[in-house]
Coordinates of C-alpha atoms in Angstrom, one line a residue:
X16 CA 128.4 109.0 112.9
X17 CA 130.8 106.2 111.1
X18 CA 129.0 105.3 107.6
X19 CA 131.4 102.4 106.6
X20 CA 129.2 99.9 107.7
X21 CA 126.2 98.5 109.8
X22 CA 127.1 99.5 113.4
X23 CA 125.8 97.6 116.1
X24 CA 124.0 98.3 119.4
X25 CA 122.4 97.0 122.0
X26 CA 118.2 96.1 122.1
X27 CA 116.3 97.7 124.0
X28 CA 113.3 95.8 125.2
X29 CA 110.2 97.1 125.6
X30 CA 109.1 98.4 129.0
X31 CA 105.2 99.0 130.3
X32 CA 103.5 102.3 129.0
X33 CA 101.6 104.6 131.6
X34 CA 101.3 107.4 128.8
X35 CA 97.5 108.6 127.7
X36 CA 96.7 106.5 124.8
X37 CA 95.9 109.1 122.0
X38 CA 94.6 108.5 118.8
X39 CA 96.8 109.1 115.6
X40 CA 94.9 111.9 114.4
X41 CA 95.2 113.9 118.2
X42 CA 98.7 112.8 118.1
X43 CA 99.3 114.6 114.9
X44 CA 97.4 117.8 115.3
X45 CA 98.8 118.2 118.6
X46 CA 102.1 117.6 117.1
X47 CA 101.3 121.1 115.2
X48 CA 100.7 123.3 118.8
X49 CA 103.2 123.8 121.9
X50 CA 102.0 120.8 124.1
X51 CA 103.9 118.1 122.4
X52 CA 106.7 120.7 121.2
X53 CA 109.4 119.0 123.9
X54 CA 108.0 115.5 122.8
X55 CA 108.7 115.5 118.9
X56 CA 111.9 117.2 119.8
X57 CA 114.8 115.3 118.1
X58 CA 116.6 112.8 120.0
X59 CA 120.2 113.2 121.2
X60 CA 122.9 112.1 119.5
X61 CA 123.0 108.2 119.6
X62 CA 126.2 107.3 120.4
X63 CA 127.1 104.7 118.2
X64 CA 130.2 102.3 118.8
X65 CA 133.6 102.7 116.9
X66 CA 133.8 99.2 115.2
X67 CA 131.1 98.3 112.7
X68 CA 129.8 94.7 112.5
X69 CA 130.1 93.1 109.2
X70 CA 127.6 93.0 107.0
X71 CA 128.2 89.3 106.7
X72 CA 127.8 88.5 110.0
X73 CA 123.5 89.6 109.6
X74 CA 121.7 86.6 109.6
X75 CA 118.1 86.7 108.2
X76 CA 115.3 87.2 111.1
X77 CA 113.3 84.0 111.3
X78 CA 111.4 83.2 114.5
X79 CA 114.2 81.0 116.5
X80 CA 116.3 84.1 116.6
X81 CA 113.9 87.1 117.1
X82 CA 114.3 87.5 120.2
X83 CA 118.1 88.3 119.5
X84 CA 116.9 91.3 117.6
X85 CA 118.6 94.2 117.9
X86 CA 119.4 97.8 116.5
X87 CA 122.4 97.5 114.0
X88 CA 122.7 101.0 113.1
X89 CA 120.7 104.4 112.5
X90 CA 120.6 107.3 110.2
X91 CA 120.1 110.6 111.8
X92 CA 119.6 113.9 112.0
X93 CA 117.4 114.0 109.0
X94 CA 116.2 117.6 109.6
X95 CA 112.7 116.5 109.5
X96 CA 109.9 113.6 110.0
X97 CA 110.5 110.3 108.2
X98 CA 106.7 109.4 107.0
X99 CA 108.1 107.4 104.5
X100 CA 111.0 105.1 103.3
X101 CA 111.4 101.7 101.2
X102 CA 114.4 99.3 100.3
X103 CA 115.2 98.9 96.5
X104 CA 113.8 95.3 95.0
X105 CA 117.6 94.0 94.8
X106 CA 118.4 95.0 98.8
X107 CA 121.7 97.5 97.5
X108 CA 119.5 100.9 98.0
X109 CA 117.3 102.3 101.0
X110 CA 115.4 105.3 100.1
X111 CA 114.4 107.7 102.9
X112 CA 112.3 110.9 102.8
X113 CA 112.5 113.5 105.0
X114 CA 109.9 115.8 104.3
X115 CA 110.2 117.1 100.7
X116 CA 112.9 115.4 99.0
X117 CA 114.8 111.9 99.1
X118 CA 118.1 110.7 100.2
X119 CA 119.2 107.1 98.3
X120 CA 121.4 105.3 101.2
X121 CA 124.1 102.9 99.9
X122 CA 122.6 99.4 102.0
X123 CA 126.3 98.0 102.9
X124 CA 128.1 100.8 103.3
X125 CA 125.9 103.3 104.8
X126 CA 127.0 106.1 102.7
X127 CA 124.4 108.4 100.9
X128 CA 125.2 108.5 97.6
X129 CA 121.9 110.4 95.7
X130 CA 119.8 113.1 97.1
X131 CA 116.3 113.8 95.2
X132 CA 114.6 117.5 94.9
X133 CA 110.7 116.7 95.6
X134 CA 107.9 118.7 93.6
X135 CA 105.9 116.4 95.8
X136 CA 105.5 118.8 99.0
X137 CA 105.5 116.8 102.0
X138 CA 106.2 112.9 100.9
X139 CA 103.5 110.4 102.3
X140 CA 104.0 107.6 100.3
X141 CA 107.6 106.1 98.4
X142 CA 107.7 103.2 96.6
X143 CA 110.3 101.3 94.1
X144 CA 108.9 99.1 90.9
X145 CA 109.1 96.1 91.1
X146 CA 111.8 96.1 88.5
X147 CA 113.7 98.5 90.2
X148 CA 113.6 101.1 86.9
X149 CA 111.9 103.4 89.2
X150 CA 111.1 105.1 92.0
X151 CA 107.4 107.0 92.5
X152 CA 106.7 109.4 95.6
X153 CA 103.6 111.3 96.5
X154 CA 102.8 114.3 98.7
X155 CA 101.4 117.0 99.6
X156 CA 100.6 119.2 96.8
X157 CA 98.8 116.0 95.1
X158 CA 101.8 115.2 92.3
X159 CA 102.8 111.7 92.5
X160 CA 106.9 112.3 91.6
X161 CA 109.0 108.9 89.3
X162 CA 112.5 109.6 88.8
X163 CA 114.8 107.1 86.7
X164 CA 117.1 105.1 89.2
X165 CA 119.9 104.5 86.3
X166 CA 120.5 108.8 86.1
X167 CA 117.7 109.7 89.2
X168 CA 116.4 112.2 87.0
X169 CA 113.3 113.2 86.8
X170 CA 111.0 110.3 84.6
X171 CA 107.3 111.8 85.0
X172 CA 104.9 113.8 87.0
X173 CA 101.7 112.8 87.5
X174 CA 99.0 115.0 88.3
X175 CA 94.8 115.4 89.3
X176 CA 92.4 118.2 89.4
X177 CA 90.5 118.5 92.5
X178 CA 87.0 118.5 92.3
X179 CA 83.8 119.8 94.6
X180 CA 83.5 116.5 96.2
X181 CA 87.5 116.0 96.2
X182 CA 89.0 119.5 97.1
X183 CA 92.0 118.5 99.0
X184 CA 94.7 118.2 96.9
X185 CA 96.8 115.8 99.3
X186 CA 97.7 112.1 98.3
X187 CA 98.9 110.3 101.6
X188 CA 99.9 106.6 100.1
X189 CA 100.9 104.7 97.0
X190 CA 101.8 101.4 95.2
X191 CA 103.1 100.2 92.1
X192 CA 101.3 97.3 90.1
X193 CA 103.5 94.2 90.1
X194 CA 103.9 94.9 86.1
X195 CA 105.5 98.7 87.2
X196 CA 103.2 100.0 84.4
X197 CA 100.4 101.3 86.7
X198 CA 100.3 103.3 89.7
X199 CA 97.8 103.9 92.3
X200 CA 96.9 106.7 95.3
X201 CA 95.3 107.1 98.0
X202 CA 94.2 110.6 98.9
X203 CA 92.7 112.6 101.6
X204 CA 89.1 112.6 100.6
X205 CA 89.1 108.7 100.2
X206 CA 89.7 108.0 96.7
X207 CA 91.9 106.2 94.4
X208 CA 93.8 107.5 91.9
X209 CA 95.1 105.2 89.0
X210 CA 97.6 106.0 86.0
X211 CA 99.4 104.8 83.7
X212 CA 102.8 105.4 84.1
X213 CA 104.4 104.4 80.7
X214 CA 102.5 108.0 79.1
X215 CA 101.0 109.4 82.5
X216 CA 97.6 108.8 81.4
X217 CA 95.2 109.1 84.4
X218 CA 93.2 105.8 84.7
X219 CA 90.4 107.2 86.9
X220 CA 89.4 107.6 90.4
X221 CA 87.5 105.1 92.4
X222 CA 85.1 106.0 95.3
X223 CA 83.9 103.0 97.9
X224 CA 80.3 103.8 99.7
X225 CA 79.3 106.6 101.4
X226 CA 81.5 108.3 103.8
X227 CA 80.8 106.2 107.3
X228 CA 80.9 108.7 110.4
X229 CA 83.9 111.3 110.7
X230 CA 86.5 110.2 112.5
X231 CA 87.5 114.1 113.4
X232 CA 91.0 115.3 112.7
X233 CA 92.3 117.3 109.8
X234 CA 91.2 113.8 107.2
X235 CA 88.5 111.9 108.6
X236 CA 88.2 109.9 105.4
X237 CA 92.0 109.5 104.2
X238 CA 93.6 106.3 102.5
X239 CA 96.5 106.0 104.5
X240 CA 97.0 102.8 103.5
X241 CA 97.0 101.2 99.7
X242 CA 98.6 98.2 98.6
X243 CA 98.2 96.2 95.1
X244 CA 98.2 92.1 95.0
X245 CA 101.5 90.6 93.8
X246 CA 99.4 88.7 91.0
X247 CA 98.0 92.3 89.9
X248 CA 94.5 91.4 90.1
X249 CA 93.4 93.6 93.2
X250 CA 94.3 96.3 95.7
X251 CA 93.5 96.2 98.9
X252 CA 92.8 100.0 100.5
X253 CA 91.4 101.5 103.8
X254 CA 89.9 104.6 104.6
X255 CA 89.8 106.4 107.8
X256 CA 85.8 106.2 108.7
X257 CA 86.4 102.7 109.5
X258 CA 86.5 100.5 105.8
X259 CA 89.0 98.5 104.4
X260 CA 87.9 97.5 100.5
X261 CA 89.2 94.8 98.3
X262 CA 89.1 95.7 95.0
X263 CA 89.0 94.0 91.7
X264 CA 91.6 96.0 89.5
X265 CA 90.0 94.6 85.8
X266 CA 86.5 96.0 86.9
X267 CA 87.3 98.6 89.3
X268 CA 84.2 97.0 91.2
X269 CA 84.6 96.4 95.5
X270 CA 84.9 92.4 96.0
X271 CA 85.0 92.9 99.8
X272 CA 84.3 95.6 102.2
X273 CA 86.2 93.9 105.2
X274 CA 84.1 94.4 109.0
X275 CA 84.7 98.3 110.2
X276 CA 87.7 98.9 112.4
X277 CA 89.2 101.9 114.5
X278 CA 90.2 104.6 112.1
X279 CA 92.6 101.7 110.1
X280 CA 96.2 102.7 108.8
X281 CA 98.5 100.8 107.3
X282 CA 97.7 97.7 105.2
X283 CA 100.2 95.3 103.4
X284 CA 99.3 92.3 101.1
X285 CA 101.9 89.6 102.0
X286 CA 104.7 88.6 99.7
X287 CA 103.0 85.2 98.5
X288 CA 99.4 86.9 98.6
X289 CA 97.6 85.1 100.5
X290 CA 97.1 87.3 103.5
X291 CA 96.3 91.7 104.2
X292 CA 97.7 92.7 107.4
X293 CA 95.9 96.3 108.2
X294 CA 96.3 98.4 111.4
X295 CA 94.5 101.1 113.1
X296 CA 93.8 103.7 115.9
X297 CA 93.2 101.4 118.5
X298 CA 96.6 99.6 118.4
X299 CA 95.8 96.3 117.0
X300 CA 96.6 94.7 113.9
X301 CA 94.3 92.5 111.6
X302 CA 95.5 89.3 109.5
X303 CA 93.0 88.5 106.9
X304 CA 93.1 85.8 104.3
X305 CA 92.7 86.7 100.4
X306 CA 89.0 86.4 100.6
X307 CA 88.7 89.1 103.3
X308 CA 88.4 86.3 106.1
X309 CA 89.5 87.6 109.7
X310 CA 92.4 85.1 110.5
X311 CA 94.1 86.9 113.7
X312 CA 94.2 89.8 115.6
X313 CA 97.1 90.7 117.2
X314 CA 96.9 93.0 120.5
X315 CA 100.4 93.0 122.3
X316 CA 101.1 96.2 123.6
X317 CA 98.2 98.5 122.8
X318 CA 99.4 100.5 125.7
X319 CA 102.1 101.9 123.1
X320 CA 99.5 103.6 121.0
X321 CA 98.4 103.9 117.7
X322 CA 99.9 100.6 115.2
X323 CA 100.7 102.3 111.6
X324 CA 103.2 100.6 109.7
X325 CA 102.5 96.4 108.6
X326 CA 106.0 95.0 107.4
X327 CA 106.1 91.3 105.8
X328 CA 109.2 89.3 106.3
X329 CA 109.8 88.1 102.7
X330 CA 108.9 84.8 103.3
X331 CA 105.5 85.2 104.9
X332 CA 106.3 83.6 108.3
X333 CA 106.9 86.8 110.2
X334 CA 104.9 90.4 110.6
X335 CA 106.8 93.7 112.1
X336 CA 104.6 96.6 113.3
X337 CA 105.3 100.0 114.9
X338 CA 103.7 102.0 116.6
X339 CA 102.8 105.9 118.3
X340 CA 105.6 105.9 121.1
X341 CA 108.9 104.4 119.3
X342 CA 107.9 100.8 119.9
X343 CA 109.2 97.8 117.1
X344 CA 107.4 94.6 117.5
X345 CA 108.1 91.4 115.7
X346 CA 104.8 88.5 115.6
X347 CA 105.1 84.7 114.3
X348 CA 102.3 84.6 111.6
X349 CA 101.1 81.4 112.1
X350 CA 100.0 81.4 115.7
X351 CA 100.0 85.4 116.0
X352 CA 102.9 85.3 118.7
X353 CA 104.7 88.2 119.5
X354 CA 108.5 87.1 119.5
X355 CA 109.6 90.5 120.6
X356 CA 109.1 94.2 121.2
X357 CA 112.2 96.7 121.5
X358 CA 111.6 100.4 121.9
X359 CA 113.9 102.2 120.2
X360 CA 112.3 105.7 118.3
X361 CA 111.3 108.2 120.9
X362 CA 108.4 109.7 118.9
X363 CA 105.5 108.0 116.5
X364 CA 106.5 105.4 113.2
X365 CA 104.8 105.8 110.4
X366 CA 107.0 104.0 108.2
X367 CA 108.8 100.7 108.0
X368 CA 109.9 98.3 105.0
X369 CA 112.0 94.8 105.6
X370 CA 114.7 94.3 103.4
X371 CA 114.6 91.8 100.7
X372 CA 117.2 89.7 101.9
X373 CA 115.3 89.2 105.5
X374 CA 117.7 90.2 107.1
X375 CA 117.2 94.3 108.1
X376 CA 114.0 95.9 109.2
X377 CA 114.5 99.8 108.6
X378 CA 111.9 101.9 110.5
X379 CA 111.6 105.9 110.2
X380 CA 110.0 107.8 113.0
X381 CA 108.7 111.6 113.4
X382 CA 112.3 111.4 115.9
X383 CA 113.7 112.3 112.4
X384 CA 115.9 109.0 112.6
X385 CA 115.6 105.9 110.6
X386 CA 116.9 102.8 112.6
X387 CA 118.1 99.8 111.4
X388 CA 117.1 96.1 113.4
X389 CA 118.7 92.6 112.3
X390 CA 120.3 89.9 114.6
X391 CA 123.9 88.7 114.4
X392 CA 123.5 86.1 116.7

C-alpha cells in the first residue's frame, strides 16, 4: 500500500441487513470458538488507487457535505484487532493499537514513524492529554501504560490490587482529566479507578449501586465506556447492567444515574460540554443534555447490530457512530438526522476518534484495518 499520502476511494453506502442481530457480548465470545472463525477473518487486500489526493484538498465534514463522505485511505494488515485508537490534540499524530502495543502514524503522510511495546496486555482504552505530553493506554493485565511523546519512552505505570469484590484484573476504558494531571478507568467489575499521574498516586476507586441484573457474557458489569467533562468537574461512566452515572469529580458522589439502557457502550461528553452521547446493545444511541436530560435517540440502522463507538465532530454539530457489522454513520445533532451511512469494515468497530481539524474520521475494526473517511468534494 502507498503511504505518501491520503489515498482516495470510493463510499460505499450502506445496504439493508438480513444478518441475526446479536448482542456484543455473543458477538465477542463467539468470536473466541469456530462459528465466527471465517467471519473475523481479515479482509483482502484493499486495493488502493496509485495517485493520492492531497491532503489539501480535505475539506472539514459539516452537514451540507456528508453525504459526499467517503473512505480516503486505510491502514492494514495490523496483525490483530484494533479496539482502540485516538488522534493526537494537534491533528499531526494517529495512534493505533493492535493488540498489545502501539503504532504512532504520521497524519499527512501516512508513514509510521514510532512503534510502542505494551506492558498493558491487550489495549482497551488509548488516550492523548490534552496537552499532548502524553499518551496513557490500558489493558488487560490491569496496568494503565503513559509514555512521553517528545522521546516515547516509557513515563509511568500505574497499577491496582484486586480485591474479593474486584478480582478481575482487566481495565477496558480510560480518560484523561482536561488538566492531564489525573487519570481515570474503567474496569471489568464496574469500578473507577482514579490517579494521579504527576507521582502515580492511586486516587481511589469508586463503586455506583448495586450490581443491576447480569447481562451474561464474560463482564456483565464492565465500564466500557468513561469519559471526563471538558471543564473537569465530572465524568460521565456506564456499566454493563444497564446504568450510566454522572459523577461529580470534587466529591466523588453520583449526581445522576441516567434511565437503564441495553447493556450501554460507548459514551462521549461533547467538545463544548453540553451534551453525553452513550450507546448500547440494542443499536441505538442516546443524546443527553449536561443535567442527564434525554434530548434524542437516534435509531437508523439497528439492523447493523450492536452501536459502540460515539465520535463528536469538533464543533458539536455532528455525531459519527459504528457499529457490529462494519457500518459508519454520520447524524446532524440538532434534529438527530442521519446524513449518511457507508459500510466499509467487514467485521465489528469498537473504536473511532474524529480528527481535530474536522476533517478525518478514523475508525478501527476487529477486520484488523483502520479506515480513514473525509470528503473532498
Amino acid at each position: 500500500m502507498k503511504q505518501d499520502g491520503f489515498l482516495h476511494m470510493h463510499s460505499r453506502r450502506a445496504k439493508p441487513f438480513s444478518l441475526p442481530v446479536y448482542s456484543r457480548r455473543h458477538f465477542c465470545s463467539l468470536a473466541t470458538m469456530s462459528i465466527l472463525v471465517a467471519a473475523c477473518q481479515s479482509p483482502a487486500p484493499v486495493q488502493i488507487p496509485a495517485t493520492p489526493t492531497p491532503r489539501s484538498t480535505l475539506k472539514p465534514i459539516i452537514a451540507s457535505n456528508a453525504h459526499n463522505l467517503a473512505q480516503i485511505g486505510v491502514l492494514e494488515n495490523m496483525q490483530d484487532k484494533v479496539r482502540s485508537l485516538c488522534w493526537s490534540p494537534d491533528g499531526r499524530f494517529l495512534a493505533v493499537a493492535p493488540g498489545e502495543h502501539i503504532q504512532i502514524w504520521q497524519s499527512t503522510s501516512l508513514k509510521q514513524v514510532a512503534t510502542l511495546q505494551g506492558k498493558t496486555g491487550s489495549i482497551n482504552g488509548m488516550a492523548w492529554s490534552s496537552d499532548g505530553t502524553y499518551l496513557a493506554a490500558a489493558g488487560n493485565k490491569g496496568i494503565v501504560q503513559i509514555w512521553q511523546t517528545t522521546n516515547w519512552q516509557t513515563q509511568r505505570l500505574l497499577n491496582w490490587q484486586t480485591t474479593s469484590t474486584h478480582p478481575r484484573p482487566e481495565l477496558l476504558s480510560m480518560a484523561w482529566s482536561p488538566t492531564s494531571k489525573r487519570l481515570v478507568a474503567g474496569n471489568a467489575d464496574g469500578a473507577l479507578l482514579l490517579w494521579d499521574t504527576t507521582n502515580g498516586k492511586n486516587l481511589g476507586l469508586w463503586e455506583g449501586p448495586g450490581q443491576y441484573v447480569s447481562s451474561g457474557g464474560r463482564y456483565p458489569y464492565a465500564v466500557w465506556g468513561v469519559a471526563w467533562s471538558p471543564d473537569g468537574r465530572y465524568i460521565v461512566s456506564n456499566r454493563y447492567d444497564k446504568y450510566t452515572f454522572m459523577w461529580d469529580t470534587q466529591s466523588s458522589k453520583i449526581t445522576h444515574q441516567l434511565p437503564p439502557q441495553d447493556q450501554p457502550n460507548g459514551v462521549a461528553y461533547s467538545p463544548d460540554g453540553q451534551f453525553v452521547a452513550t450507546s448500547n446493545d440494542a443499536g441505538t444511541v442516546q443524546i443527553w443534555d449536561a443535567q442527564g436530560k434525554l434530548v434524542r435517540v437516534l435509531t437508523g440502522h439497528t439492523d447493523a447490530g450492536w452501536a459502540y463507538p460515539v465520535m463528536w465532530s469538533p464543533n458539536t454539530s455532528l455525531l459519527a457512530t459504528a457499529r457490529a457489522y462494519g457500518l459508519v454513520q454520520l447524524w446532524e445533532v440538532q434534529n438527530g438526522q442521519e446524513l449518511v451511512a457507508i459500510q466499509g469494515h467487514n467485521a465489528g468497530v469498537f473504536t473511532g476518534s474524529w480528527s481535530p481539524s474536522g476533517t478525518i474520521i478514523a475508525t478501527g475494526s476487529d477486520d484488523t484495518t483502520v479506515r480513514l473517511w473525509g470528503v473532498t468534494r
